[in-house]
Amino acid sequence: MSTLPQVEQSLAAIAELDGDIHAITQVFDQSSADPGALPGELSGVPVLVKDNIATTRGTTSCNSGMLENYESPFDATVVERLREAGAVVIGKANMDEFAMGSSTEHGLRTTNHPTHHHCVPGGSSGGSAAAVGAGMVPLALGSDTGGSIRQPAAFCGCVGLKPTYGRVSRFGLVAFASSLDQIGPLASSVEIASQCLNAIAGPDSKDMTSVRRDPENFARYLSEDTSSLRVGLVTSCLTDDNDERINLAVRNAAKRFERMGATIVEIELPSLHYAISSYYIIAAAEASSNLARFDGVRYGTRPSLEGGESLEDLYERARTEGFGEEVRRRIMLGTYVLSAGYYDAYYTKALRARRKIRNEFDGAFCAHELHTMLLPTTPTPAFERGSIQDPLNMYLQDIYTVPANLAGLPAISVPWIDKETERGGLPVGVQLMSPMFAEARMLQAASVLEKD
Ligand code: GLN
């Protein structure tokens, strides 16, 4: 047994709580673990890693039949960097199959909300969020392609940070949509999220999209005066379609900023109207290309054949048996929008909308000299398990999170706690989005929302 006190605490909490939550797919044997006593900012901190991030220990299944017993021969760069910072990776966290979903209901295993077990924890990093929300670990890694860190963080009452695209190496992350995917922390506080980003950020020769920038301390503004902050309140996101607790939380958060001396500027972002449709075209297109490698030959479970079948049959059986319904839907949608006859009508148009959204963000940050923008993370708090059956309704969960991925911006969800929004006891999150590479200021603004 490890002698590290935080690790022991986590293991005890997992043993006590996870039977009702099912956030964790594997706990690594700590007796053979690395000592973890390495000095560093995260020395001795137990961390869970989403099951689409490669670890040489255990399996990396993506919660899919396709990779059920897959053992990675290498560690993801983020896993190596966590270890170098002293953290102890204690196991893997459940997710929606191949990170496609918003509820952790898709795939081999489902996860429950940490406190309201009949509700979902959000997704696709639902296991990471539920484990942090329940207090089983102070920190977990997730991946965010269209909101999969921030939405479950909002549902489970923890902090969820999606870094700027390129800030963190994606080497060892099983690719979903490569132009949108980023790894980031789900944490019990803004400070721990900042420390985690310190550990995992930085260029990596194994990921040519990782950005070369000087190292910086993302926590450097956390205790500084916030009166010079300029925050854009995105009023076009506060519609009547949202649950009223969400709008109230965002408006109260704006008041908190004003009380702290920050300047609030009301802004509208009309192009966000196109965000969901462009995201679901681009993400599906990239997924259909990335997941083509899972054919039962190069990657993925190989189906047993009776003999006499063709190679086509082998591919078909592997994909039908290995992938769940949602993954198959995305692959078909992606193949369709990339097909010769429809490429321009859908894919090219979606890329244009993406550009428009990015320009609108740039314009607003610039015109109003904003450090960050304030908007909801989700339209509602956590919903009941099984209550959203229609895929399109599930996709609408991501309405406020996908814009940051399309534009490559850093964004964070912070739990909002006050008496008015506490009704029903379900957590509510508010979101901040900042210009590219402005994480340090964004984290400073996020810490304002944590203080009472
Ligand atoms: N819910 C979104 C989707 O299903 C986002 C997923 C993600 O960020 N990985 O595509």
Tab-separated table of C-alpha atoms and ligand atoms in Angstrom:
chain	number	residue	atom	x	y	z
A	1	MET	CA	0.000	0.000	0.000
A	2	SER	CA	1.199	3.474	-0.794
A	3	THR	CA	2.272	5.610	2.079
A	4	LEU	CA	1.180	8.829	0.393
A	5	PRO	CA	-1.639	10.205	2.540
A	6	GLN	CA	-3.665	11.813	-0.265
A	7	VAL	CA	-3.517	8.658	-2.335
A	8	GLU	CA	-4.702	6.584	0.614
A	9	GLN	CA	-7.544	9.011	1.236
A	10	SER	CA	-8.607	8.751	-2.390
A	11	LEU	CA	-8.509	4.979	-2.415
A	12	ALA	CA	-10.652	4.891	0.726
A	13	ALA	CA	-13.153	7.357	-0.775
A	14	ILE	CA	-13.345	5.312	-3.981
A	15	ALA	CA	-13.970	2.123	-2.015
A	16	GLU	CA	-16.737	3.852	-0.092
A	17	LEU	CA	-18.478	5.831	-2.841
A	18	ASP	CA	-17.856	4.448	-6.288
A	19	GLY	CA	-20.166	1.442	-5.890
A	20	ASP	CA	-23.080	3.891	-6.364
A	21	ILE	CA	-21.445	6.135	-8.964
A	22	HIS	CA	-19.323	3.910	-11.249
A	23	ALA	CA	-17.042	6.781	-12.201
A	24	ILE	CA	-13.906	4.693	-12.271
A	25	THR	CA	-13.146	1.850	-14.644
A	26	GLN	CA	-9.845	0.721	-13.113
A	27	VAL	CA	-7.818	1.492	-10.018
A	28	PHE	CA	-4.148	0.699	-10.484
A	29	ASP	CA	-2.448	-1.464	-7.895
A	30	GLN	CA	-0.574	1.031	-5.721
A	31	SER	CA	1.826	-1.511	-4.231
A	32	SER	CA	3.681	-1.729	-7.549
A	33	ALA	CA	3.149	1.914	-8.415
A	34	ASP	CA	5.883	4.437	-8.854
A	35	PRO	CA	6.675	6.018	-5.506
A	36	GLY	CA	4.987	9.249	-6.541
A	37	ALA	CA	6.999	11.109	-3.964
A	38	LEU	CA	8.707	13.101	-6.684
A	39	PRO	CA	8.905	16.728	-5.712
A	40	GLY	CA	6.787	19.044	-7.822
A	41	GLU	CA	3.725	21.193	-7.830
A	42	LEU	CA	1.451	18.149	-7.731
A	43	SER	CA	3.583	16.052	-5.403
A	44	GLY	CA	1.546	13.180	-4.000
A	45	VAL	CA	-1.713	14.331	-5.609
A	46	PRO	CA	-3.862	11.390	-6.797
A	47	VAL	CA	-5.168	11.835	-10.334
A	48	LEU	CA	-7.591	9.876	-12.517
A	49	VAL	CA	-7.223	9.877	-16.277
A	50	LYS	CA	-10.074	9.620	-18.766
A	51	ASP	CA	-10.105	6.261	-20.494
A	52	ASN	CA	-9.280	7.712	-23.932
A	53	ILE	CA	-5.855	8.841	-22.687
A	54	ALA	CA	-3.182	6.184	-23.168
A	55	THR	CA	-1.536	4.626	-20.118
A	56	THR	CA	0.839	1.693	-20.156
A	57	ARG	CA	-0.816	0.504	-16.965
A	58	GLY	CA	-4.234	-1.086	-17.356
A	59	THR	CA	-6.313	-0.730	-20.499
A	60	THR	CA	-7.347	2.281	-22.606
A	61	SER	CA	-10.807	1.215	-23.739
A	62	CYS	CA	-12.597	4.481	-24.640
A	63	ASN	CA	-15.573	2.665	-23.068
A	64	SER	CA	-15.953	0.818	-26.374
A	65	GLY	CA	-16.241	-2.832	-27.324
A	66	MET	CA	-13.804	-1.947	-30.090
A	67	LEU	CA	-10.951	-1.321	-27.639
A	68	GLU	CA	-12.212	-3.254	-24.634
A	69	ASN	CA	-8.923	-5.004	-23.875
A	70	TYR	CA	-6.551	-2.568	-25.565
A	71	GLU	CA	-3.270	-2.117	-23.712
A	72	SER	CA	-1.241	0.867	-24.837
A	73	PRO	CA	2.490	0.337	-25.309
A	74	PHE	CA	3.140	3.991	-24.393
A	75	ASP	CA	1.950	6.681	-22.000
A	76	ALA	CA	0.315	9.856	-23.291
A	77	THR	CA	2.525	12.919	-22.934
A	78	VAL	CA	0.136	14.367	-20.332
A	79	VAL	CA	0.527	11.234	-18.208
A	80	GLU	CA	4.316	11.533	-18.303
A	81	ARG	CA	4.106	15.217	-17.419
A	82	LEU	CA	1.759	14.620	-14.495
A	83	ARG	CA	4.198	12.069	-13.149
A	84	GLU	CA	7.123	14.459	-13.597
A	85	ALA	CA	5.170	17.021	-11.545
A	86	GLY	CA	4.838	14.486	-8.715
A	87	ALA	CA	1.228	13.424	-9.294
A	88	VAL	CA	0.190	9.802	-8.866
A	89	VAL	CA	-2.031	8.431	-11.620
A	90	ILE	CA	-4.249	6.047	-9.672
A	91	GLY	CA	-6.618	4.822	-12.371
A	92	LYS	CA	-8.915	5.474	-15.311
A	93	ALA	CA	-12.249	7.276	-15.460
A	94	ASN	CA	-15.352	6.315	-17.424
A	95	MET	CA	-16.628	8.284	-20.426
A	96	ASP	CA	-19.053	8.226	-23.332
A	97	GLU	CA	-17.826	5.808	-25.995
A	98	PHE	CA	-14.983	7.446	-27.960
A	99	ALA	CA	-15.877	10.747	-26.203
A	100	MET	CA	-19.098	11.099	-28.179
A	101	GLY	CA	-21.937	12.179	-25.945
A	102	SER	CA	-23.024	14.471	-23.146
A	103	SER	CA	-24.234	12.080	-20.461
A	104	THR	CA	-21.863	9.111	-20.036
A	105	GLU	CA	-24.720	6.850	-21.054
A	106	HIS	CA	-23.147	5.682	-24.341
A	107	GLY	CA	-20.828	2.679	-24.405
A	108	LEU	CA	-20.076	-0.395	-22.324
A	109	ARG	CA	-20.599	1.243	-18.915
A	110	THR	CA	-22.620	4.187	-17.613
A	111	THR	CA	-21.799	6.552	-14.743
A	112	ASN	CA	-24.159	8.212	-12.270
A	113	HIS	CA	-24.211	11.763	-10.971
A	114	PRO	CA	-22.069	11.988	-7.803
A	115	THR	CA	-24.843	13.181	-5.480
A	116	HIS	CA	-28.100	12.658	-7.413
A	117	HIS	CA	-27.639	9.086	-8.561
A	118	HIS	CA	-30.759	9.066	-10.744
A	119	CYS	CA	-29.228	11.858	-12.847
A	120	VAL	CA	-26.370	11.809	-15.355
A	121	PRO	CA	-22.940	13.284	-14.546
A	122	GLY	CA	-22.775	14.883	-18.010
A	123	GLY	CA	-20.267	13.803	-20.592
A	124	SER	CA	-18.247	12.749	-22.217
A	125	SER	CA	-15.753	13.083	-19.317
A	126	GLY	CA	-18.521	12.021	-16.909
A	127	GLY	CA	-16.337	9.645	-14.895
A	128	SER	CA	-13.661	12.286	-14.321
A	129	ALA	CA	-16.270	14.867	-13.270
A	130	ALA	CA	-18.225	12.509	-11.018
A	131	ALA	CA	-15.045	11.358	-9.264
A	132	VAL	CA	-13.950	14.932	-8.554
A	133	GLY	CA	-17.491	16.060	-7.699
A	134	ALA	CA	-17.867	13.232	-5.182
A	135	GLY	CA	-14.523	14.077	-3.582
A	136	MET	CA	-12.881	10.801	-4.601
A	137	VAL	CA	-9.950	12.674	-6.178
A	138	PRO	CA	-9.015	16.373	-6.241
A	139	LEU	CA	-8.010	16.200	-9.904
A	140	ALA	CA	-8.776	14.228	-13.054
A	141	LEU	CA	-7.952	14.654	-16.712
A	142	GLY	CA	-10.646	14.845	-19.359
A	143	SER	CA	-10.789	15.690	-23.040
A	144	ASP	CA	-12.919	18.411	-24.577
A	145	THR	CA	-13.897	18.332	-28.248
A	146	GLY	CA	-17.145	20.229	-27.893
A	147	GLY	CA	-17.600	20.644	-24.148
A	148	SER	CA	-16.763	17.279	-22.646
A	149	ILE	CA	-14.730	18.774	-19.805
A	150	ARG	CA	-16.874	21.824	-19.056
A	151	GLN	CA	-20.379	20.353	-19.308
A	152	PRO	CA	-19.780	17.435	-16.891
A	153	ALA	CA	-17.840	19.786	-14.584
A	154	ALA	CA	-20.909	22.049	-14.468
A	155	PHE	CA	-23.220	19.093	-13.768
A	156	CYS	CA	-21.016	17.669	-11.004
A	157	GLY	CA	-20.007	20.886	-9.248
A	158	CYS	CA	-16.330	21.026	-10.139
A	159	VAL	CA	-13.995	23.234	-12.127
A	160	GLY	CA	-13.424	22.161	-15.752
A	161	LEU	CA	-10.790	23.793	-17.951
A	162	LYS	CA	-10.368	23.460	-21.705
A	163	PRO	CA	-7.026	25.017	-22.657
A	164	THR	CA	-6.319	26.902	-25.896
A	165	TYR	CA	-6.051	24.541	-28.871
A	166	GLY	CA	-2.425	23.490	-29.098
A	167	ARG	CA	-1.556	24.405	-25.504
A	168	VAL	CA	-1.475	20.770	-24.355
A	169	SER	CA	-0.055	17.841	-26.308
A	170	ARG	CA	-2.626	15.448	-27.722
A	171	PHE	CA	-0.064	12.670	-28.104
A	172	GLY	CA	-1.670	9.557	-26.618
A	173	LEU	CA	-5.215	10.918	-26.730
A	174	VAL	CA	-7.382	8.643	-28.858
A	175	ALA	CA	-8.418	11.086	-31.576
A	176	PHE	CA	-12.061	12.044	-32.020
A	177	ALA	CA	-11.956	15.328	-33.999
A	178	SER	CA	-8.330	16.392	-34.208
A	179	SER	CA	-8.913	20.085	-34.951
A	180	LEU	CA	-11.123	20.427	-31.861
A	181	ASP	CA	-9.749	17.982	-29.232
A	182	GLN	CA	-7.888	19.301	-26.181
A	183	ILE	CA	-6.953	17.618	-22.900
A	184	GLY	CA	-7.546	19.525	-19.678
A	185	PRO	CA	-8.178	19.237	-15.946
A	186	LEU	CA	-11.340	18.693	-13.935
A	187	ALA	CA	-10.498	19.869	-10.449
A	188	SER	CA	-11.899	20.702	-7.045
A	189	SER	CA	-10.582	24.284	-7.297
A	190	VAL	CA	-9.321	26.859	-9.790
A	191	GLU	CA	-5.932	26.687	-8.091
A	192	ILE	CA	-5.545	22.938	-8.630
A	193	ALA	CA	-6.694	23.326	-12.248
A	194	SER	CA	-3.999	25.997	-12.732
A	195	GLN	CA	-1.332	23.788	-11.175
A	196	CYS	CA	-2.367	20.930	-13.434
A	197	LEU	CA	-2.112	23.174	-16.486
A	198	ASN	CA	1.372	24.202	-15.345
A	199	ALA	CA	2.294	20.530	-15.375
A	200	ILE	CA	0.755	19.425	-18.680
A	201	ALA	CA	1.102	22.483	-20.958
A	202	GLY	CA	3.941	23.030	-23.381
A	203	PRO	CA	5.259	21.946	-26.753
A	204	ASP	CA	5.810	18.278	-27.516
A	205	SER	CA	7.805	16.957	-30.457
A	206	LYS	CA	5.324	14.070	-30.662
A	207	ASP	CA	2.411	16.439	-31.437
A	208	MET	CA	3.102	18.891	-34.237
A	209	THR	CA	-0.017	20.914	-33.351
A	210	SER	CA	1.310	21.625	-29.868
A	211	VAL	CA	2.350	25.254	-29.721
A	212	ARG	CA	5.843	26.470	-28.967
A	213	ARG	CA	5.595	29.136	-26.285
A	214	ASP	CA	7.675	30.057	-23.280
A	215	PRO	CA	6.640	28.280	-20.087
A	216	GLU	CA	4.481	30.384	-17.814
A	217	ASN	CA	2.915	30.074	-14.399
A	218	PHE	CA	-0.833	29.964	-14.978
A	219	ALA	CA	-1.543	30.636	-11.302
A	220	ARG	CA	0.400	33.911	-11.304
A	221	TYR	CA	-2.598	36.241	-11.156
A	222	LEU	CA	-4.748	34.183	-8.793
A	223	SER	CA	-4.283	36.382	-5.761
A	224	GLU	CA	-3.952	39.673	-7.626
A	225	ASP	CA	-6.389	42.555	-7.634
A	226	THR	CA	-9.238	41.986	-10.077
A	227	SER	CA	-10.492	45.534	-10.455
A	228	SER	CA	-8.916	46.021	-13.883
A	229	LEU	CA	-10.684	42.972	-15.368
A	230	ARG	CA	-13.009	43.594	-18.290
A	231	VAL	CA	-15.688	40.938	-18.690
A	232	GLY	CA	-18.145	40.603	-21.590
A	233	LEU	CA	-21.553	39.337	-20.522
A	234	VAL	CA	-22.942	37.442	-23.526
A	235	THR	CA	-26.593	38.419	-23.196
A	236	SER	CA	-27.606	36.609	-26.388
A	237	CYS	CA	-26.978	33.336	-24.497
A	238	LEU	CA	-29.407	34.184	-21.686
A	239	THR	CA	-32.543	33.048	-23.473
A	240	ASP	CA	-35.852	31.799	-22.091
A	241	ASP	CA	-34.971	28.343	-23.404
A	242	ASN	CA	-32.467	27.984	-20.566
A	243	ASP	CA	-33.476	26.724	-17.150
A	244	GLU	CA	-34.064	29.849	-15.047
A	245	ARG	CA	-31.409	28.796	-12.513
A	246	ILE	CA	-28.811	29.017	-15.260
A	247	ASN	CA	-29.663	32.575	-16.287
A	248	LEU	CA	-29.851	33.610	-12.652
A	249	ALA	CA	-26.432	32.122	-11.938
A	250	VAL	CA	-24.843	33.966	-14.864
A	251	ARG	CA	-26.470	37.283	-13.932
A	252	ASN	CA	-25.446	36.859	-10.293
A	253	ALA	CA	-21.915	36.015	-11.412
A	254	ALA	CA	-21.847	39.276	-13.404
A	255	LYS	CA	-22.905	41.148	-10.257
A	256	ARG	CA	-20.115	39.462	-8.314
A	257	PHE	CA	-17.602	40.709	-10.892
A	258	GLU	CA	-18.969	44.228	-10.558
A	259	ARG	CA	-18.761	44.089	-6.777
A	260	MET	CA	-15.118	43.089	-7.152
A	261	GLY	CA	-14.519	46.214	-9.222
A	262	ALA	CA	-14.422	44.551	-12.649
A	263	THR	CA	-16.092	46.179	-15.648
A	264	ILE	CA	-19.008	44.324	-17.234
A	265	VAL	CA	-19.769	45.002	-20.905
A	266	GLU	CA	-22.939	43.490	-22.367
A	267	ILE	CA	-22.285	41.894	-25.755
A	268	GLU	CA	-24.113	39.773	-28.303
A	269	LEU	CA	-22.598	37.064	-30.476
A	270	PRO	CA	-25.149	36.356	-33.209
A	271	SER	CA	-22.922	33.860	-35.067
A	272	LEU	CA	-23.133	31.423	-32.166
A	273	HIS	CA	-26.461	30.506	-33.690
A	274	TYR	CA	-24.495	28.472	-36.255
A	275	ALA	CA	-22.160	26.836	-33.753
A	276	ILE	CA	-24.019	23.588	-33.055
A	277	SER	CA	-24.737	22.742	-36.679
A	278	SER	CA	-21.207	23.487	-37.828
A	279	TYR	CA	-19.717	21.596	-34.883
A	280	TYR	CA	-21.721	18.440	-35.564
A	281	ILE	CA	-20.689	18.474	-39.227
A	282	ILE	CA	-16.984	19.125	-38.584
A	283	ALA	CA	-16.711	16.788	-35.570
A	284	ALA	CA	-18.481	13.958	-37.399
A	285	ALA	CA	-16.373	14.465	-40.533
A	286	GLU	CA	-13.135	14.284	-38.561
A	287	ALA	CA	-14.398	11.358	-36.486
A	288	SER	CA	-15.252	9.331	-39.580
A	289	SER	CA	-11.698	9.790	-40.786
A	290	ASN	CA	-10.026	9.183	-37.395
A	291	LEU	CA	-12.073	6.090	-36.598
A	292	ALA	CA	-11.397	4.454	-39.976
A	293	ARG	CA	-8.350	2.789	-38.402
A	294	PHE	CA	-10.630	0.654	-36.206
A	295	ASP	CA	-11.298	-2.033	-38.756
A	296	GLY	CA	-10.516	-5.177	-36.778
A	297	VAL	CA	-7.198	-5.582	-38.585
A	298	ARG	CA	-5.011	-2.591	-37.812
A	299	TYR	CA	-6.838	-1.647	-34.624
A	300	GLY	CA	-9.816	-2.966	-32.733
A	301	THR	CA	-11.311	-6.273	-31.762
A	302	ARG	CA	-11.181	-8.817	-34.512
A	303	PRO	CA	-14.474	-10.666	-34.915
A	304	SER	CA	-14.376	-14.442	-35.179
A	305	LEU	CA	-15.346	-15.509	-38.681
A	306	GLU	CA	-16.735	-18.830	-39.776
A	307	GLY	CA	-14.659	-18.995	-42.940
A	308	GLY	CA	-15.517	-18.033	-46.470
A	309	GLU	CA	-16.228	-14.388	-45.590
A	310	SER	CA	-14.572	-11.577	-47.507
A	311	LEU	CA	-12.393	-8.779	-46.150
A	312	GLU	CA	-15.424	-6.495	-46.489
A	313	ASP	CA	-17.367	-8.860	-44.220
A	314	LEU	CA	-14.574	-8.703	-41.669
A	315	TYR	CA	-14.633	-4.894	-41.611
A	316	GLU	CA	-18.388	-4.818	-41.389
A	317	ARG	CA	-18.587	-7.319	-38.548
A	318	ALA	CA	-15.770	-5.599	-36.617
A	319	ARG	CA	-17.439	-2.197	-36.843
A	320	THR	CA	-20.973	-3.415	-36.216
A	321	GLU	CA	-19.944	-5.440	-33.186
A	322	GLY	CA	-17.272	-3.092	-31.882
A	323	PHE	CA	-18.953	0.306	-32.099
A	324	GLY	CA	-22.076	1.401	-30.260
A	325	GLU	CA	-24.997	3.143	-31.912
A	326	GLU	CA	-23.888	6.751	-31.374
A	327	VAL	CA	-20.394	6.120	-32.736
A	328	ARG	CA	-21.830	4.425	-35.822
A	329	ARG	CA	-24.205	7.358	-36.315
A	330	ARG	CA	-21.329	9.846	-36.245
A	331	ILE	CA	-19.232	7.799	-38.684
A	332	MET	CA	-22.120	7.603	-41.132
A	333	LEU	CA	-22.917	11.293	-40.790
A	334	GLY	CA	-19.251	12.201	-41.254
A	335	THR	CA	-18.830	9.988	-44.289
A	336	TYR	CA	-21.926	11.556	-45.781
A	337	VAL	CA	-20.867	15.183	-45.321
A	338	LEU	CA	-17.435	14.390	-46.781
A	339	SER	CA	-18.796	12.546	-49.811
A	340	ALA	CA	-18.154	14.107	-53.206
A	341	GLY	CA	-21.734	15.196	-53.817
A	342	TYR	CA	-22.278	16.858	-50.434
A	343	TYR	CA	-18.832	18.133	-49.451
A	344	ASP	CA	-19.462	21.728	-50.473
A	345	ALA	CA	-23.032	21.838	-49.284
A	346	TYR	CA	-22.162	20.712	-45.747
A	347	TYR	CA	-18.488	20.451	-44.906
A	348	THR	CA	-17.229	23.571	-46.710
A	349	LYS	CA	-20.180	25.556	-45.423
A	350	ALA	CA	-19.494	24.427	-41.859
A	351	LEU	CA	-15.863	25.524	-42.205
A	352	ARG	CA	-17.068	28.950	-43.340
A	353	ALA	CA	-19.362	29.232	-40.350
A	354	ARG	CA	-16.448	28.234	-38.129
A	355	ARG	CA	-14.372	31.064	-39.549
A	356	LYS	CA	-17.230	33.517	-39.002
A	357	ILE	CA	-17.578	32.462	-35.355
A	358	ARG	CA	-13.837	32.815	-34.804
A	359	ASN	CA	-13.833	36.280	-36.376
A	360	GLU	CA	-16.775	37.366	-34.281
A	361	PHE	CA	-14.979	36.331	-31.080
A	362	ASP	CA	-11.776	38.106	-32.156
A	363	GLY	CA	-13.750	41.219	-33.028
A	364	ALA	CA	-15.590	41.305	-29.692
A	365	PHE	CA	-12.474	40.699	-27.565
A	366	CYS	CA	-10.694	43.439	-29.449
A	367	ALA	CA	-13.449	46.042	-29.728
A	368	HIS	CA	-14.290	45.964	-26.005
A	369	GLU	CA	-10.776	45.102	-24.772
A	370	LEU	CA	-12.132	42.097	-22.895
A	371	HIS	CA	-10.084	39.711	-20.768
A	372	THR	CA	-12.880	37.185	-20.793
A	373	MET	CA	-16.533	36.541	-21.624
A	374	LEU	CA	-19.173	35.257	-19.223
A	375	LEU	CA	-21.908	32.886	-20.409
A	376	PRO	CA	-23.690	29.722	-19.263
A	377	THR	CA	-21.888	26.377	-19.510
A	378	THR	CA	-25.090	24.421	-20.141
A	379	PRO	CA	-28.757	25.266	-20.782
A	380	THR	CA	-29.898	23.173	-17.780
A	381	PRO	CA	-28.475	21.490	-14.666
A	382	ALA	CA	-27.974	17.678	-14.743
A	383	PHE	CA	-30.915	15.772	-16.236
A	384	GLU	CA	-32.309	12.355	-15.309
A	385	ARG	CA	-30.731	9.245	-16.714
A	386	GLY	CA	-32.568	8.025	-19.798
A	387	SER	CA	-34.558	11.239	-20.140
A	388	ILE	CA	-32.927	12.386	-23.404
A	389	GLN	CA	-33.375	9.735	-26.074
A	390	ASP	CA	-33.396	11.916	-29.174
A	391	PRO	CA	-29.807	12.445	-30.398
A	392	LEU	CA	-30.552	15.985	-31.596
A	393	ASN	CA	-31.771	16.978	-28.147
A	394	MET	CA	-28.590	15.518	-26.682
A	395	TYR	CA	-26.524	17.567	-29.158
A	396	LEU	CA	-28.240	20.749	-27.947
A	397	GLN	CA	-26.594	20.206	-24.552
A	398	ASP	CA	-23.402	21.532	-26.142
A	399	ILE	CA	-24.846	24.788	-27.428
A	400	TYR	CA	-22.696	27.017	-25.164
A	401	THR	CA	-19.545	24.908	-25.113
A	402	VAL	CA	-18.798	24.124	-28.788
A	403	PRO	CA	-18.010	27.744	-29.800
A	404	ALA	CA	-14.736	27.671	-27.818
A	405	ASN	CA	-13.607	24.517	-29.623
A	406	LEU	CA	-14.543	25.884	-33.037
A	407	ALA	CA	-12.568	29.044	-32.322
A	408	GLY	CA	-9.707	27.288	-30.476
A	409	LEU	CA	-10.224	29.457	-27.378
A	410	PRO	CA	-9.551	28.555	-23.751
A	411	ALA	CA	-12.692	28.202	-21.635
A	412	ILE	CA	-13.524	27.172	-18.093
A	413	SER	CA	-16.623	26.156	-16.164
A	414	VAL	CA	-16.758	27.157	-12.508
A	415	PRO	CA	-19.416	26.000	-10.031
A	416	TRP	CA	-21.739	28.815	-9.086
A	417	ILE	CA	-22.974	28.577	-5.550
A	418	ASP	CA	-25.478	30.963	-4.012
A	419	LYS	CA	-28.743	30.639	-2.154
A	420	GLU	CA	-30.922	31.630	-5.096
A	421	THR	CA	-29.575	29.003	-7.468
A	422	GLU	CA	-29.226	26.235	-4.901
A	423	ARG	CA	-32.817	25.042	-5.215
A	424	GLY	CA	-33.016	21.320	-5.867
A	425	GLY	CA	-29.428	20.899	-4.801
A	426	LEU	CA	-28.086	20.266	-8.298
A	427	PRO	CA	-24.889	22.154	-9.085
A	428	VAL	CA	-24.872	24.891	-11.717
A	429	GLY	CA	-21.792	26.053	-13.617
A	430	VAL	CA	-20.964	29.345	-15.294
A	431	GLN	CA	-18.498	29.604	-18.122
A	432	LEU	CA	-15.686	31.979	-19.040
A	433	MET	CA	-14.058	32.124	-22.475
A	434	SER	CA	-10.925	34.117	-23.208
A	435	PRO	CA	-8.682	35.025	-26.139
A	436	MET	CA	-6.198	32.382	-27.265
A	437	PHE	CA	-3.357	31.804	-24.777
A	438	ALA	CA	-4.959	34.086	-22.169
A	439	GLU	CA	-5.484	31.263	-19.668
A	440	ALA	CA	-3.713	33.047	-16.807
A	441	ARG	CA	-6.141	35.998	-16.844
A	442	MET	CA	-9.086	33.658	-17.394
A	443	LEU	CA	-8.081	31.657	-14.322
A	444	GLN	CA	-7.813	34.871	-12.333
A	445	ALA	CA	-11.361	35.780	-13.363
A	446	ALA	CA	-12.496	32.245	-12.547
A	447	SER	CA	-11.116	32.552	-9.033
A	448	VAL	CA	-13.401	35.572	-8.490
A	449	LEU	CA	-16.375	33.273	-9.040
A	450	GLU	CA	-15.140	30.862	-6.392
A	451	LYS	CA	-15.006	33.410	-3.620
A	452	ASP	CA	-18.122	34.107	-1.675
B	1	GLN	N1	-21.026	16.272	-26.466
B	1	GLN	C1	-20.193	16.580	-27.575
B	1	GLN	C2	-20.230	15.465	-28.583
B	1	GLN	O1	-20.880	14.520	-28.336
B	1	GLN	C3	-18.813	16.889	-27.115
B	1	GLN	C4	-17.953	15.715	-26.958
B	1	GLN	C5	-16.578	16.046	-26.480
B	1	GLN	O2	-16.272	17.188	-26.147
B	1	GLN	N2	-15.734	15.049	-26.491
B	1	GLN	O3	-19.618	15.533	-29.608
